[in-house]
Amino acid sequence: MTQDEEQLHLLSVFHYVLAGLCALFSLLPLIYFAMGLAMMSGMGAGRSGGEFGALLGGCVVAGMGGLFLVFAVGYALALFLAARYLAERRRHTFCVVVAALSCCFTPLGTVLGVFTLIVLFRPSVKTLFGLDAPPAAAKTCRTAGSSRTTFSAARVARFVTSTGVPTGSSIETRKRPSST
């Protein structure tokens, strides 16, 4: 097992651990959701004077609890999938996005996100994911059909020699007559 494979395995394990912790803490918004439902149903209300206020407050509290619950479960699921993809060396871009999002959640997410980004941007790790970087001399441009075309220095040199276009060293400079 190479160093890159070992580090990807460790990152995968730590992503699973953080996904479990996030899944556990994602249950906390259920308390707010239940409190909001209780407020809307009128539990604990002594008299019926402020029903609209209790209903509105209950909707707000339940809505916020439900929204936080959805985001927390979604983040835990994304961490779980990233851990799986890191172990399988698939979906490099997804792993990068989840690592960048993890940087927002301090302190564990920040540490894990930064180390994951450092490892994922190494060229040797990109090749483990099956991503081949273009050669250093190649340049990519967009053509009219919006497809990507890669031009290497050797390809440009072959084109220039096949068309008979003079190169920079054989072009003679002409002096323009001065207008004065």
mmCIF file of C-alpha atoms in Angstrom:
data_model
loop_
_atom_site.group_PDB
_atom_site.id
_atom_site.type_symbol
_atom_site.label_atom_id
_atom_site.label_comp_id
_atom_site.label_asym_id
_atom_site.label_seq_id
_atom_site.Cartn_x
_atom_site.Cartn_y
_atom_site.Cartn_z
ATOM 1 C CA MET A 1 0.000 0.000 0.000
ATOM 2 C CA THR A 2 1.503 3.315 -1.077
ATOM 3 C CA GLN A 3 1.412 6.480 0.995
ATOM 4 C CA ASP A 4 -1.389 7.952 -1.141
ATOM 5 C CA GLU A 5 -3.515 4.823 -0.786
ATOM 6 C CA GLU A 6 -2.934 4.768 2.955
ATOM 7 C CA GLN A 7 -3.913 8.420 3.322
ATOM 8 C CA LEU A 8 -7.047 7.921 1.209
ATOM 9 C CA HIS A 9 -7.993 4.963 3.421
ATOM 10 C CA LEU A 10 -7.521 7.059 6.581
ATOM 11 C CA LEU A 11 -9.526 9.933 5.107
ATOM 12 C CA SER A 12 -12.283 7.493 4.230
ATOM 13 C CA VAL A 13 -12.393 6.183 7.811
ATOM 14 C CA PHE A 14 -12.446 9.702 9.256
ATOM 15 C CA HIS A 15 -15.246 10.690 6.866
ATOM 16 C CA TYR A 16 -17.270 7.704 8.120
ATOM 17 C CA VAL A 17 -16.646 8.781 11.731
ATOM 18 C CA LEU A 18 -17.655 12.380 11.047
ATOM 19 C CA ALA A 19 -20.729 11.182 9.114
ATOM 20 C CA GLY A 20 -21.776 9.157 12.160
ATOM 21 C CA LEU A 21 -21.283 12.102 14.494
ATOM 22 C CA CYS A 22 -23.257 14.385 12.181
ATOM 23 C CA ALA A 23 -26.040 11.825 11.914
ATOM 24 C CA LEU A 24 -26.178 11.633 15.703
ATOM 25 C CA PHE A 25 -26.261 15.406 16.129
ATOM 26 C CA SER A 26 -28.803 15.757 13.329
ATOM 27 C CA LEU A 27 -31.362 14.321 15.740
ATOM 28 C CA LEU A 28 -31.168 17.437 17.947
ATOM 29 C CA PRO A 29 -33.400 19.532 15.664
ATOM 30 C CA LEU A 30 -36.128 16.946 16.281
ATOM 31 C CA ILE A 31 -36.551 18.559 19.710
ATOM 32 C CA TYR A 32 -37.389 21.896 18.083
ATOM 33 C CA PHE A 33 -39.656 20.197 15.586
ATOM 34 C CA ALA A 34 -41.559 18.454 18.393
ATOM 35 C CA MET A 35 -41.779 21.690 20.397
ATOM 36 C CA GLY A 36 -43.215 23.483 17.372
ATOM 37 C CA LEU A 37 -45.799 20.763 16.843
ATOM 38 C CA ALA A 38 -46.729 20.952 20.530
ATOM 39 C CA MET A 39 -47.137 24.730 20.268
ATOM 40 C CA MET A 40 -49.351 24.372 17.207
ATOM 41 C CA SER A 41 -51.560 21.758 18.860
ATOM 42 C CA GLY A 42 -52.049 24.012 21.882
ATOM 43 C CA MET A 43 -50.475 21.727 24.464
ATOM 44 C CA GLY A 44 -49.900 23.591 27.704
ATOM 45 C CA ALA A 45 -52.189 26.487 26.805
ATOM 46 C CA GLY A 46 -54.381 27.457 29.760
ATOM 47 C CA ARG A 47 -56.889 29.528 27.873
ATOM 48 C CA SER A 48 -57.760 30.047 24.250
ATOM 49 C CA GLY A 49 -56.997 33.765 24.067
ATOM 50 C CA GLY A 50 -53.778 33.679 21.995
ATOM 51 C CA GLU A 51 -54.388 30.826 19.556
ATOM 52 C CA PHE A 52 -53.096 32.606 16.447
ATOM 53 C CA GLY A 53 -49.840 33.623 18.139
ATOM 54 C CA ALA A 54 -49.222 30.087 19.401
ATOM 55 C CA LEU A 55 -50.036 28.641 15.968
ATOM 56 C CA LEU A 56 -47.700 31.051 14.183
ATOM 57 C CA GLY A 57 -44.914 30.548 16.721
ATOM 58 C CA GLY A 58 -45.326 26.792 16.496
ATOM 59 C CA CYS A 59 -45.091 26.900 12.701
ATOM 60 C CA VAL A 60 -41.900 28.949 12.847
ATOM 61 C CA VAL A 61 -40.239 26.715 15.457
ATOM 62 C CA ALA A 62 -41.307 23.486 13.699
ATOM 63 C CA GLY A 63 -40.238 24.858 10.318
ATOM 64 C CA MET A 64 -36.796 25.864 11.563
ATOM 65 C CA GLY A 65 -36.355 22.503 13.296
ATOM 66 C CA GLY A 66 -37.401 20.645 10.159
ATOM 67 C CA LEU A 67 -35.107 22.756 7.969
ATOM 68 C CA PHE A 68 -32.094 22.172 10.216
ATOM 69 C CA LEU A 69 -32.948 18.477 10.318
ATOM 70 C CA VAL A 70 -32.973 18.213 6.514
ATOM 71 C CA PHE A 71 -29.660 20.065 6.170
ATOM 72 C CA ALA A 72 -27.958 18.020 8.901
ATOM 73 C CA VAL A 73 -29.122 14.701 7.483
ATOM 74 C CA GLY A 74 -28.122 15.817 3.971
ATOM 75 C CA TYR A 75 -24.645 16.775 5.150
ATOM 76 C CA ALA A 76 -24.244 13.469 7.016
ATOM 77 C CA LEU A 77 -25.329 11.594 3.882
ATOM 78 C CA ALA A 78 -22.876 13.573 1.737
ATOM 79 C CA LEU A 79 -20.064 12.738 4.182
ATOM 80 C CA PHE A 80 -21.013 9.074 4.097
ATOM 81 C CA LEU A 81 -21.005 9.028 0.281
ATOM 82 C CA ALA A 82 -17.685 10.884 0.172
ATOM 83 C CA ALA A 83 -16.185 8.290 2.514
ATOM 84 C CA ARG A 84 -17.392 5.536 0.237
ATOM 85 C CA TYR A 85 -16.118 7.258 -2.903
ATOM 86 C CA LEU A 86 -12.734 7.911 -1.296
ATOM 87 C CA ALA A 87 -12.418 4.221 -0.483
ATOM 88 C CA GLU A 88 -13.418 3.259 -4.039
ATOM 89 C CA ARG A 89 -11.341 6.053 -5.663
ATOM 90 C CA ARG A 90 -14.332 7.358 -7.614
ATOM 91 C CA ARG A 91 -16.037 10.727 -8.112
ATOM 92 C CA HIS A 92 -13.107 13.011 -7.400
ATOM 93 C CA THR A 93 -15.120 16.192 -7.915
ATOM 94 C CA PHE A 94 -17.817 15.125 -5.448
ATOM 95 C CA CYS A 95 -15.153 14.391 -2.823
ATOM 96 C CA VAL A 96 -13.579 17.819 -3.405
ATOM 97 C CA VAL A 97 -16.948 19.581 -3.015
ATOM 98 C CA VAL A 98 -17.771 17.715 0.206
ATOM 99 C CA ALA A 99 -14.288 18.474 1.562
ATOM 100 C CA ALA A 100 -14.787 22.159 0.787
ATOM 101 C CA LEU A 101 -18.201 22.140 2.515
ATOM 102 C CA SER A 102 -16.668 20.373 5.500
ATOM 103 C CA CYS A 103 -14.361 23.331 6.017
ATOM 104 C CA CYS A 104 -17.403 25.342 7.180
ATOM 105 C CA PHE A 105 -18.082 23.050 10.144
ATOM 106 C CA THR A 106 -15.523 23.708 12.854
ATOM 107 C CA PRO A 107 -13.463 22.180 14.359
ATOM 108 C CA LEU A 108 -13.576 18.587 13.076
ATOM 109 C CA GLY A 109 -14.966 19.374 9.644
ATOM 110 C CA THR A 110 -12.377 22.067 9.039
ATOM 111 C CA VAL A 111 -9.452 19.790 9.864
ATOM 112 C CA LEU A 112 -10.841 16.914 7.825
ATOM 113 C CA GLY A 113 -11.768 19.167 4.909
ATOM 114 C CA VAL A 114 -8.365 20.829 4.684
ATOM 115 C CA PHE A 115 -6.449 17.538 4.837
ATOM 116 C CA THR A 116 -8.798 15.988 2.289
ATOM 117 C CA LEU A 117 -8.296 18.885 -0.117
ATOM 118 C CA ILE A 118 -4.524 18.697 0.287
ATOM 119 C CA VAL A 119 -4.507 14.986 -0.532
ATOM 120 C CA LEU A 120 -7.046 15.158 -3.369
ATOM 121 C CA PHE A 121 -5.187 17.872 -5.282
ATOM 122 C CA ARG A 122 -1.969 15.842 -5.535
ATOM 123 C CA PRO A 123 -1.295 14.673 -9.111
ATOM 124 C CA SER A 124 -0.478 11.152 -7.889
ATOM 125 C CA VAL A 125 -3.862 10.915 -6.156
ATOM 126 C CA LYS A 126 -5.651 12.211 -9.237
ATOM 127 C CA THR A 127 -4.167 9.327 -11.207
ATOM 128 C CA LEU A 128 -5.493 6.904 -8.556
ATOM 129 C CA PHE A 129 -8.947 8.321 -9.281
ATOM 130 C CA GLY A 130 -8.376 7.754 -12.990
ATOM 131 C CA LEU A 131 -7.972 11.409 -13.871
ATOM 132 C CA ASP A 132 -5.221 12.090 -16.348
ATOM 133 C CA ALA A 133 -3.786 15.574 -16.360
ATOM 134 C CA PRO A 134 -3.051 16.986 -19.815
ATOM 135 C CA PRO A 135 0.616 17.304 -20.752
ATOM 136 C CA ALA A 136 2.403 20.395 -19.505
ATOM 137 C CA ALA A 137 2.838 21.796 -23.030
ATOM 138 C CA ALA A 138 -0.813 21.350 -23.963
ATOM 139 C CA LYS A 139 -3.256 24.206 -23.992
ATOM 140 C CA THR A 140 -7.015 23.877 -24.072
ATOM 141 C CA CYS A 141 -9.263 26.266 -25.918
ATOM 142 C CA ARG A 142 -12.911 26.411 -26.872
ATOM 143 C CA THR A 143 -13.914 26.339 -30.501
ATOM 144 C CA ALA A 144 -17.096 27.624 -32.095
ATOM 145 C CA GLY A 145 -18.898 24.322 -31.472
ATOM 146 C CA SER A 146 -18.136 24.692 -27.737
ATOM 147 C CA SER A 147 -16.173 21.479 -27.704
ATOM 148 C CA ARG A 148 -12.799 21.407 -26.052
ATOM 149 C CA THR A 149 -9.741 20.940 -28.234
ATOM 150 C CA THR A 150 -6.284 20.318 -26.859
ATOM 151 C CA PHE A 151 -3.303 21.701 -28.739
ATOM 152 C CA SER A 152 0.162 20.487 -27.877
ATOM 153 C CA ALA A 153 3.336 22.131 -29.103
ATOM 154 C CA ALA A 154 4.099 19.157 -31.369
ATOM 155 C CA ARG A 155 0.619 19.290 -32.939
ATOM 156 C CA VAL A 156 0.949 23.001 -33.663
ATOM 157 C CA ALA A 157 4.426 22.476 -35.160
ATOM 158 C CA ARG A 158 3.108 19.713 -37.469
ATOM 159 C CA PHE A 159 0.264 21.968 -38.592
ATOM 160 C CA VAL A 160 2.608 24.850 -39.335
ATOM 161 C CA THR A 161 5.013 22.690 -41.355
ATOM 162 C CA SER A 162 2.202 20.947 -43.276
ATOM 163 C CA THR A 163 0.580 24.207 -44.372
ATOM 164 C CA GLY A 164 3.788 25.842 -45.467
ATOM 165 C CA VAL A 165 3.298 28.835 -43.220
ATOM 166 C CA PRO A 166 6.711 30.403 -42.631
ATOM 167 C CA THR A 167 7.946 30.298 -39.065
ATOM 168 C CA GLY A 168 9.032 33.380 -37.157
ATOM 169 C CA SER A 169 12.729 33.034 -38.051
ATOM 170 C CA SER A 170 12.194 33.019 -41.814
ATOM 171 C CA ILE A 171 9.802 35.942 -42.049
ATOM 172 C CA GLU A 172 11.429 38.979 -43.484
ATOM 173 C CA THR A 173 10.388 42.299 -42.123
ATOM 174 C CA ARG A 174 9.437 44.916 -44.641
ATOM 175 C CA LYS A 175 9.817 48.555 -44.016
ATOM 176 C CA ARG A 176 6.820 50.636 -44.786
ATOM 177 C CA PRO A 177 7.427 53.824 -46.609
ATOM 178 C CA SER A 178 7.191 56.710 -44.295
ATOM 179 C CA SER A 179 4.407 59.180 -44.968
ATOM 180 C CA THR A 180 6.486 62.224 -44.132
#
